[in-house]
XYZ file of C-alpha atoms in Angstrom:
585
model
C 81.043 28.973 98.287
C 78.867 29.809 100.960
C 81.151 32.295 102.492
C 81.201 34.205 99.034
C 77.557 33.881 99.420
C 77.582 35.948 103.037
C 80.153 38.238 101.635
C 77.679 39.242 98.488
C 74.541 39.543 101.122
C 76.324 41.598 103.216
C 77.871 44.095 100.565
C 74.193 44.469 99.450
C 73.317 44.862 102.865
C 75.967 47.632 103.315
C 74.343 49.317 99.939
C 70.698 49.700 100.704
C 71.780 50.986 104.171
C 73.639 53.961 102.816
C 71.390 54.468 99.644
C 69.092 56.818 99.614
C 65.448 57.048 100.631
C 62.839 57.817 98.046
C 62.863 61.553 96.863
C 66.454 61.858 99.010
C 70.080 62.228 97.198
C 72.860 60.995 98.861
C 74.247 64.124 98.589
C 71.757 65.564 101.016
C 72.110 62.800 103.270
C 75.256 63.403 103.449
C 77.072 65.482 107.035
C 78.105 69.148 106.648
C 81.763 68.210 107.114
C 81.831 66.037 104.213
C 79.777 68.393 102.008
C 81.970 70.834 102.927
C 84.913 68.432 102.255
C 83.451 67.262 98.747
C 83.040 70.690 97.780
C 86.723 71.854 97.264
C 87.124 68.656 95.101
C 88.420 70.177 91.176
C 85.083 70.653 89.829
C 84.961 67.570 86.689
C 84.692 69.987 84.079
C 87.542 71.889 84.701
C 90.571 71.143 82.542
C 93.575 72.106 81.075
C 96.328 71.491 78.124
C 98.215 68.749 79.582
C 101.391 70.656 78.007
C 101.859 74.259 78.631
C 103.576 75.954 76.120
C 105.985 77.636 77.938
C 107.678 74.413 79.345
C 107.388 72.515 75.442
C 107.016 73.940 72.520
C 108.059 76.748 70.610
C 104.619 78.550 69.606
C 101.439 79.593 71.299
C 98.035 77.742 70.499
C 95.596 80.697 70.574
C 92.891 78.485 69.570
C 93.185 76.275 72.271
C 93.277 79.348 74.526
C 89.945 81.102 72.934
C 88.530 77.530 73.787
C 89.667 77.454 77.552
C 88.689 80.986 78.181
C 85.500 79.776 76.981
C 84.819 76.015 78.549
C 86.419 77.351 81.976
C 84.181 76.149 84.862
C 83.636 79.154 86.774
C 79.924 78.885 88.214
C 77.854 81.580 86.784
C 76.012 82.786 90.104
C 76.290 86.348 89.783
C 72.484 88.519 89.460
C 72.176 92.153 87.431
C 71.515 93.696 91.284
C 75.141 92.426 91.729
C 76.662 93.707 89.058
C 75.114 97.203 89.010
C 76.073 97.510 92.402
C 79.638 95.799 91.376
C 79.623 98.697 88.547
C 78.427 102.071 90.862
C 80.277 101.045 93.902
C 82.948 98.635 92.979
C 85.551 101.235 92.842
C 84.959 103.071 95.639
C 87.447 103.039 97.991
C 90.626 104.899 99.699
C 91.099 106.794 96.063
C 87.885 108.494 96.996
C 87.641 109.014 100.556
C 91.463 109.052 101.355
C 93.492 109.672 97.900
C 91.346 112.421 97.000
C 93.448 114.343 99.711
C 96.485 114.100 98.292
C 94.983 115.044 95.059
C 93.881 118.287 96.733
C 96.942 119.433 98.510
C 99.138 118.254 95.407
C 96.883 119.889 92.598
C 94.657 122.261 94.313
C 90.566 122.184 93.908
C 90.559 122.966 89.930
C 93.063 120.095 89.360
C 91.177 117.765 91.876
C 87.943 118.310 89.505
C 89.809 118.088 86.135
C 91.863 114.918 87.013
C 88.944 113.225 88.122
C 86.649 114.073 85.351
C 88.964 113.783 82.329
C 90.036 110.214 84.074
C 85.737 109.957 84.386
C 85.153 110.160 80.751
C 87.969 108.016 79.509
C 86.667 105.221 82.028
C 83.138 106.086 80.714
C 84.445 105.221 76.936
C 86.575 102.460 78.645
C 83.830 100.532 80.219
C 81.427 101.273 77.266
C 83.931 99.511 75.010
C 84.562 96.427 77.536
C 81.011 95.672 77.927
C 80.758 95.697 73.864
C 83.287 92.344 74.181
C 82.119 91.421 77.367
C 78.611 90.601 76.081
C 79.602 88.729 72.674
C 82.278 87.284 74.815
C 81.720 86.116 77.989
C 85.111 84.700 79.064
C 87.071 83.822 81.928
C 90.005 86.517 81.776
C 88.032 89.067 79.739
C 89.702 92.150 79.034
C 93.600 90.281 79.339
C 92.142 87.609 77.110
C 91.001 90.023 74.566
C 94.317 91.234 74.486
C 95.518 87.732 73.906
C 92.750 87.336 70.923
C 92.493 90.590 69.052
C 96.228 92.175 69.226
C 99.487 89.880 70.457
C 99.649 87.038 72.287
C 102.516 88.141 73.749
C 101.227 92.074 75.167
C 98.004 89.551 76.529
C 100.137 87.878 78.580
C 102.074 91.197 79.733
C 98.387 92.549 80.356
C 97.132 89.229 82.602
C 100.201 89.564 84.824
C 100.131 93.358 85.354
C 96.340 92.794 85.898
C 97.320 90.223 88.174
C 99.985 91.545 90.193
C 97.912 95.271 90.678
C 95.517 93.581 92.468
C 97.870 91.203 94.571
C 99.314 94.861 95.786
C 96.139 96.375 95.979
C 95.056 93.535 98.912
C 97.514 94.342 101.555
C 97.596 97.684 100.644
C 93.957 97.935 101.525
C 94.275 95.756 104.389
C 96.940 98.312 105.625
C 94.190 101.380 104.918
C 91.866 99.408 106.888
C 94.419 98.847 110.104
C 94.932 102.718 109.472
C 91.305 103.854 110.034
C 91.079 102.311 113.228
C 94.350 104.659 114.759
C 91.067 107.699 113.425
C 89.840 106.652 117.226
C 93.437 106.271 119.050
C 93.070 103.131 119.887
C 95.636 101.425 122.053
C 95.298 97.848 120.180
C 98.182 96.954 117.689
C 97.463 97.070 114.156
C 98.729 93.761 114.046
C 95.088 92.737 115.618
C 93.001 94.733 112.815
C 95.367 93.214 110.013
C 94.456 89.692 110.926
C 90.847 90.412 111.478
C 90.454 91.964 108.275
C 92.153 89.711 106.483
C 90.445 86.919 107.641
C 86.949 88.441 106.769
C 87.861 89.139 103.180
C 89.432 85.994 102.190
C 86.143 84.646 104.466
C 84.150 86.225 101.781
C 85.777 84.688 99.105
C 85.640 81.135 100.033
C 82.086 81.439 100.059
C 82.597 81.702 96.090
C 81.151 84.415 93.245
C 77.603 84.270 95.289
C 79.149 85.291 98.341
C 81.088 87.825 96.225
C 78.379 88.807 94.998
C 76.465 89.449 97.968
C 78.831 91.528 99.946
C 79.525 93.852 97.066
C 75.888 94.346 97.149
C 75.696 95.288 100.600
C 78.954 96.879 101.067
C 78.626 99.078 97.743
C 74.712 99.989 99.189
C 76.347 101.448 102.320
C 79.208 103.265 100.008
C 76.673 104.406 97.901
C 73.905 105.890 100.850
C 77.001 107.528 102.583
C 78.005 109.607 99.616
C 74.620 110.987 99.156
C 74.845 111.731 102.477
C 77.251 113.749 102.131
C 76.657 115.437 98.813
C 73.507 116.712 100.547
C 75.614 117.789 103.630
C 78.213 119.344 101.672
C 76.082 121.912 100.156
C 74.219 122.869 103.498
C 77.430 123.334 104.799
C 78.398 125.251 101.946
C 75.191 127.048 102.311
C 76.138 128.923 105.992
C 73.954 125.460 107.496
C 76.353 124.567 109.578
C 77.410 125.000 112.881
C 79.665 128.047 112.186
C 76.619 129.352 110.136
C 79.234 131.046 107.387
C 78.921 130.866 103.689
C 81.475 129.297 101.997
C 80.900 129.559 98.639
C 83.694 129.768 96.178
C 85.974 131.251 98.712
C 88.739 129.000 98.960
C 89.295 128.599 94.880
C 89.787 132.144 95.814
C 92.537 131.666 98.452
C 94.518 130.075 98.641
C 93.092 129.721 95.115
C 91.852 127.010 92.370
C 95.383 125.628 91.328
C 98.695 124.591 93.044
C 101.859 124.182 91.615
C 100.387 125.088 88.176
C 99.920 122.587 85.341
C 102.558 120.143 86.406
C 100.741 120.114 89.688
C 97.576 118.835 87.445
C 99.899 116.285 85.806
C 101.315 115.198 88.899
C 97.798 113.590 90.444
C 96.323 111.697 87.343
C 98.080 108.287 88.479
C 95.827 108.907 91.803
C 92.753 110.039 89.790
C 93.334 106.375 87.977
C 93.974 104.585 90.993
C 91.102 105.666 92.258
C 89.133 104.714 89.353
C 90.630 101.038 90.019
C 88.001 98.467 89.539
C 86.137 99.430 87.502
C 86.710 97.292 84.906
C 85.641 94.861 87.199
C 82.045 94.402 85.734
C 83.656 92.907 82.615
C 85.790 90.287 84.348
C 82.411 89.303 86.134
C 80.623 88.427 82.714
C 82.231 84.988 82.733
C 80.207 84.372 85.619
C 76.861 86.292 85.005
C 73.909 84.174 84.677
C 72.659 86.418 81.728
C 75.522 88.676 80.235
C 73.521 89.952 77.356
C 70.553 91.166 79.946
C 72.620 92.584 83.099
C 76.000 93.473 81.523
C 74.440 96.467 79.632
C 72.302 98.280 82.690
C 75.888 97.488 84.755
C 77.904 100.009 82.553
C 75.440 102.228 82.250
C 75.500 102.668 85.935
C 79.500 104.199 85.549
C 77.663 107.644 84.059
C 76.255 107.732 87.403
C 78.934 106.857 89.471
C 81.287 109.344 87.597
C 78.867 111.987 87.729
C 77.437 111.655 91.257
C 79.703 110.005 93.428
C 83.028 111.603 92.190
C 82.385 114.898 90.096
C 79.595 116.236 92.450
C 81.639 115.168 95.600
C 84.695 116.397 94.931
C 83.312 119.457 93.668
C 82.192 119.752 97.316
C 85.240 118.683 98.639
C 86.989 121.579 97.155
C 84.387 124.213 98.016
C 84.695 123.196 101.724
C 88.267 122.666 102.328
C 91.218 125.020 101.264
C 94.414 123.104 99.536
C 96.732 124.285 102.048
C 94.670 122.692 105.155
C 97.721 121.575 107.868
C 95.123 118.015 107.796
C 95.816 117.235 104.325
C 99.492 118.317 104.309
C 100.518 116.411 107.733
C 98.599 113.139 107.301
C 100.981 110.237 108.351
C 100.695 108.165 105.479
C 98.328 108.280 102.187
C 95.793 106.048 103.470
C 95.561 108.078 106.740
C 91.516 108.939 107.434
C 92.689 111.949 109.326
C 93.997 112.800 106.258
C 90.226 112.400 104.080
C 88.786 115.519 102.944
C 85.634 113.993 103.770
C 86.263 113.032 107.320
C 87.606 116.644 107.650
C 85.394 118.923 106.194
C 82.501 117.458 108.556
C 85.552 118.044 111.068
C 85.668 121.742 110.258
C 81.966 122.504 110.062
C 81.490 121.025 114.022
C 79.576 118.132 113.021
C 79.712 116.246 116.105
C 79.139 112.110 115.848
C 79.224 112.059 111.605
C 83.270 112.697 111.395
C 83.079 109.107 113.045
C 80.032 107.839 110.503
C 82.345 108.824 107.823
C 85.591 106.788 108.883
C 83.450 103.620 109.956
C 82.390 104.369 105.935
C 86.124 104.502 104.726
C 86.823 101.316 106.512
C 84.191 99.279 104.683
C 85.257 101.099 101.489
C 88.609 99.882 101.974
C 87.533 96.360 103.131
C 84.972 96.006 99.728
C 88.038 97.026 97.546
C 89.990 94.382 99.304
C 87.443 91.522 98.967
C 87.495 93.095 94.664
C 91.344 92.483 94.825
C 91.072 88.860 95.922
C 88.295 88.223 93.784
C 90.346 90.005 90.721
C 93.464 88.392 91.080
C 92.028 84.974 91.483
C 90.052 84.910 88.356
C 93.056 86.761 86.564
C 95.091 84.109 87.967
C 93.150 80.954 86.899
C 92.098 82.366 83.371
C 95.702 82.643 82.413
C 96.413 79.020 83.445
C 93.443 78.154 81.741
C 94.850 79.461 78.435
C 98.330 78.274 79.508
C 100.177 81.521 80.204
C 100.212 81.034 83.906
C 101.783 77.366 85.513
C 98.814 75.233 85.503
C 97.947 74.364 89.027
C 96.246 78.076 89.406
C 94.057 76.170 86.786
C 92.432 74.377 89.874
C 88.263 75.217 90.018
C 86.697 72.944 92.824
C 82.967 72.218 92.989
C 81.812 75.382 93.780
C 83.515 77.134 91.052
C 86.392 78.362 93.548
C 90.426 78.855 92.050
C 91.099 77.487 94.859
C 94.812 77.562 94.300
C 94.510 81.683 93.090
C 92.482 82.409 96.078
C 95.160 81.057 98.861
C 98.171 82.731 96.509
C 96.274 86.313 96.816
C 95.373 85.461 100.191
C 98.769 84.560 101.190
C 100.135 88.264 99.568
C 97.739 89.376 101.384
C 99.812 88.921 104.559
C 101.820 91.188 103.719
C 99.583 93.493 105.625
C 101.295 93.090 108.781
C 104.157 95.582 107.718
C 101.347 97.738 109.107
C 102.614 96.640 112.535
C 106.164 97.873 111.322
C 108.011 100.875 111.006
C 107.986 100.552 107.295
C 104.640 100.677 107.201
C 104.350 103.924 104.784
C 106.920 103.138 102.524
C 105.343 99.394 101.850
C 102.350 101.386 101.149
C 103.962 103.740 98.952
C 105.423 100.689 96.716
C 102.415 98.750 96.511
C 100.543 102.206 94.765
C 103.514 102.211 93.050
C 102.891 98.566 91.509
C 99.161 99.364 91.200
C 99.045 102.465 90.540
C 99.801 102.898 86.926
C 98.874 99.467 86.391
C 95.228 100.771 85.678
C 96.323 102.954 82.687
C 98.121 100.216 80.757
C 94.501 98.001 81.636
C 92.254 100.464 80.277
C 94.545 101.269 77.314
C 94.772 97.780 75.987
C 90.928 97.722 76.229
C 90.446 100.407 74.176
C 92.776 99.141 71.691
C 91.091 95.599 71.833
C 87.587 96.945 71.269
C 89.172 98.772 67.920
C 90.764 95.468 66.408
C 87.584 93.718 67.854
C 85.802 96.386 65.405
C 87.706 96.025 62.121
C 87.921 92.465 62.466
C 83.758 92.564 62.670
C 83.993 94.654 60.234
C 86.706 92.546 57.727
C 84.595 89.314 58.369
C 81.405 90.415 56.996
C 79.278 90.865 60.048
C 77.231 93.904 60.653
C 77.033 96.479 64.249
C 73.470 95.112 64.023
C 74.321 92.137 64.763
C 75.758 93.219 68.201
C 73.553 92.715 71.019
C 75.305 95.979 72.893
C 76.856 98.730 70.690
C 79.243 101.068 73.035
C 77.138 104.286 73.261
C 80.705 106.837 72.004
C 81.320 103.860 69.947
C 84.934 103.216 67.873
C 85.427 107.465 68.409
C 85.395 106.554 72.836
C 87.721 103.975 72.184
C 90.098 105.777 70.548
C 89.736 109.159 73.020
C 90.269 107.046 76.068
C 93.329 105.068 74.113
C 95.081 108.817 73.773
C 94.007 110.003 76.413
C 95.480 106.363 78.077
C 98.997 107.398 76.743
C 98.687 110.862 77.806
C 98.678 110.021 80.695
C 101.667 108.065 80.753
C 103.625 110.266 78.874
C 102.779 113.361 81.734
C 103.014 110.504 84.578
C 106.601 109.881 83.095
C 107.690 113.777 83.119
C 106.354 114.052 86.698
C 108.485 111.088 88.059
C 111.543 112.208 86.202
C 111.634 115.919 86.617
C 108.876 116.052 90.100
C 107.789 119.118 91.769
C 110.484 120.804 94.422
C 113.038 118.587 92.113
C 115.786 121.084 92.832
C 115.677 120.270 96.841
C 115.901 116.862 95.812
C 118.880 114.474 96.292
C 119.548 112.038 93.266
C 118.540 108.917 94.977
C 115.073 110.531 96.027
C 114.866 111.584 92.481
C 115.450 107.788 91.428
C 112.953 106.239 94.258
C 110.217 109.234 93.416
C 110.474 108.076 89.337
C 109.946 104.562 90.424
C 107.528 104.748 92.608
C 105.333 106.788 90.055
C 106.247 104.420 87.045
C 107.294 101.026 88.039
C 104.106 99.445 86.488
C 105.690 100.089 83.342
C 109.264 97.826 83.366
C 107.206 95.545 85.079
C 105.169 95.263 81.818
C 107.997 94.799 79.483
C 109.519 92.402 81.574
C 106.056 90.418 80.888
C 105.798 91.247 77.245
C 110.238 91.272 75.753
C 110.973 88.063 76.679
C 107.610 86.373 76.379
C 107.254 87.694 73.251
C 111.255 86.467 72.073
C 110.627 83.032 73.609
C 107.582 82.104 71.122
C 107.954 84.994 68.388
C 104.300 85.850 68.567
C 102.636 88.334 66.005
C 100.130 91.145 66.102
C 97.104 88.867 64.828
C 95.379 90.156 61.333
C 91.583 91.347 61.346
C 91.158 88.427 58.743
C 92.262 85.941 61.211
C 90.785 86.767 64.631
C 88.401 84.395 65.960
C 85.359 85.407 66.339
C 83.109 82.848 66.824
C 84.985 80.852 69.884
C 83.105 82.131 73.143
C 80.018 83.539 72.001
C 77.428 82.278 74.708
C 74.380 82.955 72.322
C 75.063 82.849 68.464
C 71.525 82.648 67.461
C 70.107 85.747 68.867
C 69.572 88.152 65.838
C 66.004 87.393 65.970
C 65.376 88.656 69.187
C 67.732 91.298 69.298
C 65.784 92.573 65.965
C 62.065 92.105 68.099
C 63.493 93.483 71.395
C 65.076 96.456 69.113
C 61.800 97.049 67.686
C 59.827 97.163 70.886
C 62.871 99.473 72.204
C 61.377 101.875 68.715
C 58.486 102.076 70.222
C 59.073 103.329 73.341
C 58.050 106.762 74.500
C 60.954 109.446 74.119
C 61.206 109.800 78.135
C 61.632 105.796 78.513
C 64.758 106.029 75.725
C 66.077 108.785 77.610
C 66.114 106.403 80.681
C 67.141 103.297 79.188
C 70.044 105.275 77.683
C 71.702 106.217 80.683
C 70.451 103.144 82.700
């Protein structure tokens, strides 16, 4: 008896030691190590279907997947200054500073304008449409999910994994460009050494969770953004006989060699780069599921794309092709496609004499390239989770620690993402030329599906009695964007498809170039039915009715119409030069 009496006095002894002073959680009293520690615990909220579907069972709960996507424990961190800068600079990358290139020796300046713009206003009707959904529906998986809920099970599952596996490419592929842009300075040290000390900094980033996410977008994106209009304004003193050389340029080199090159298939040939540069984009919508206030930022975030189409890609480019000619040895006899040498930005400041900025400029590309890695980990992840979450992916990618890290979908990508050491290799442009192969097109089939999402989303509103009122954002082109950029979408595809079988120079070809040149220009697209044949075989999915979508599941805020009515009637009373604002921003 009396030793169970010492035992009990010292247990509570043991307790008020290690409890907490007044005002003081145990939490905070607790080391750095084992915060640390406690933080990649699975987060207690976090859950999924004990069976998945495609290991029992012969049919697909979509119900149980609308209420995954919208219970998933993803901490919702992000601020509107990160997502407008996620939306102006998120895409910004090598398909800008580097791809562009290509585009211009391929397609000549006129081609390099139209690609980009045509592929500008289908990603403005794109975005317009995603941010529609995104706001009602604040998910985790967004645009693959609405794929899942308002057309086929079955093509959202193709659409997760292609969404997926672009940006699992897209990491060492940028982790390559980066590696790349050092060799601008001849430097003696191995690529080897860059690879590792990129990739450590971007999955780095990503550990810190969406805040620290967040945060480096902001600042890498506000560097992206200050070195563009840099050079916008620099391009037309240049232009403008300020240079060194003190010429005028002009339109001279639309002149000669001239505006086009190899004629209309030439144009056809560089829309795959025109979307791979637009690559990310989409981004701001996959972000909603972990926006503190959707229905505030979400709107001023897509708004932003009418400036970054308009400013950072139409007005530069423009430039780009007023200052360099198409047939510049630089753009023809860069080593690889991710070679800064090779940027039509690093070399028209080359051209003019610009001593000291050529250098700016690549130091620019490099954390271009770095930002769109630190998007690709961030992309796949979340892609990655949110289709374990609704049981379409096996379901320890499902895992969400305390700090609202997929833990699991972080170390996959970041593991891919070692795949950057080919840089070190000999094969080192052909790995790059596969992974834009796998990434490339990947885009289109994205942006296609959520166009044709938003219109099902539409009729179904429509079919279920609610009114466009109700909305708390309304796409500005509306159902008529969606279904532009969905044509425009398969357009696309169908030129991409008559480039990579019949290609420019074909006749010079040999057979098995032809084969590896149709592949590499259209392998998103097997990969895709791959996803969708047998997926959709194995559990006979349908294309869901407008009667039967669910509308309701995932709605952060369903009691809003009275203050979207009052915030819609102070938005009435604004002055005309205020609505012009608030329209495009």
């Amino acid at each position: 008896m009396d030793n169970d009496l010492l035992k009990a006095k010292a247990e509570r002894s043991v307790s008020a030691d290690s409890a907490p002073a007044y005002g003081e959680t145990a939490t905070r009293r607790s080391s750095l190590k084992q915060r640390v520690w406690e933080s990649f615990r699975r987060d207690p909220n976090a859950h999924v279907t004990a069976v998945a579907p495609f290991l029992e069972g012969k049919s697909y709960d979509i119900e149980n997947a609308a209420e995954s996507a919208a219970s998933s424990p993803l901490h919702r961190s992000l601020r509107g200054r990160h997502l407008q800068m996620i939306a102006i600079g998120g895409s910004i990358g090598t398909g800008l500073f580097v791809g562009s290139g290509r585009v211009l020796a391929t397609g000549g300046p006129a081609s390099l304008l139209i690609s980009y713009a045509l592929t500008g206003c289908m990603i403005y009707c794109t975005v317009q449409a995603l941010g529609e959904m995104a706001v009602i529906f604040p998910v985790a998986g967004s645009f693959a999910h609405y794929s899942t809920r308002f057309i086929d099970p079955a093509w959202g599952f193709a659409m997760g994994w292609n969404y997926a596996l672009q940006w699992l490419a897209i990491l060492p592929l940028e982790i390559v460009a980066a590696s790349i842009t050092v060799d601008y300075w001849e430097s003696n040290i191995s690529n080897a050494v860059w690879v590792a000390l990129f990739w450590a900094a971007i999955v780095s980033i990503n550990l810190f969770g969406v805040k620290g996410y967040g945060e480096a977008e902001f600042v890498f994106s506000s560097i992206k953004v200050i070195a563009v209009i840099a050079f916008v304004i620099l391009g037309i003193i240049l232009n403008c006989a300020g240079g060194p050389g003190g010429s005028y340029l002009g339109g001279r080199y639309w002149h000669d060699p001239g505006a086009f090159n190899h004629g209309f298939k030439g144009l056809c040939d560089v829309f795959v780069n025109a979307g791979f540069a637009f690559a990310g984009t989409e981004l701001v919508g996959l972000a909603a599921a972990e926006t503190a206030n959707p229905r505030k930022s979400l709107p001023t975030a897509v708004k932003q794309v009418f400036w970054r189409i308009t400013l950072f890609y139409i007005v530069s480019l423009t430039l780009v092709g007023l200052l360099i000619p198409y047939d510049n040895p630089r753009l023809i006899n860069g080593t690889s496609s991710v070679d800064a040498k090779a940027s039509p930005f690093v070399i028209s400041i080359k051209n003019a004499g610009v001593e000291v900025l050529d250098s700016v400029m690549n130091v620019v590309i490099m954390i271009a390239v770095l930002s769109v890695g630190n998007s690709a980990v961030y992309g796949s992840s979340r892609t990655l989770a949110a289709l374990a979450e609704q049981q379409q992916a096996p379901r320890f990618l499902a895992y969400i620690d305390r700090k609202g890290r997929p833990l699991w979908a972080i170390g996959i990508a970041s593991a891919l993402g070692l795949l950057g050491f080919l840089a070190a290799s000999g094969q080192q442009e052909a790995a790059f030329e596969w992974m834009i192969a796998i990434s490339g097109l990947s885009s289109i089939f994205t942006w296609g599906s959520i166009c044709l999402a938003h219109i099902r989303f539409r009729r179904a509103w429509r079919v279920q009695g609610h009114n466009l009122n109700d909305l708390a954002f309304r796409s500005q082109p509306g159902i008529m964007g969606s279904w532009i950029g969905l044509i425009f979408n398969c357009l696309i595809l169908i030129a991409q498809f008559w480039v990579g079988f019949s290609p420019i120079h074909h006749e010079t070809m040999s057979t098995s170039m032809l084969v590896s040149n149709f592949f590499s220009k259209y392998l998103a697209a097997p990969v895709v039915l791959l996803f969708y044949i047998p997926y959709k075989l194995r559990f006979k999915t349908k294309i869901l009715r407008s009667k039967d979508m669910d509308l309701r599941t995932g709605r952060r805020e369903l009691n809003v119409q009275w203050l979207i009515k009052e915030e819609r009637a102070q938005q009435a009373a604004w002055p005309a030069w205020k609505k012009l604002y608030k329209f495009f921003c």
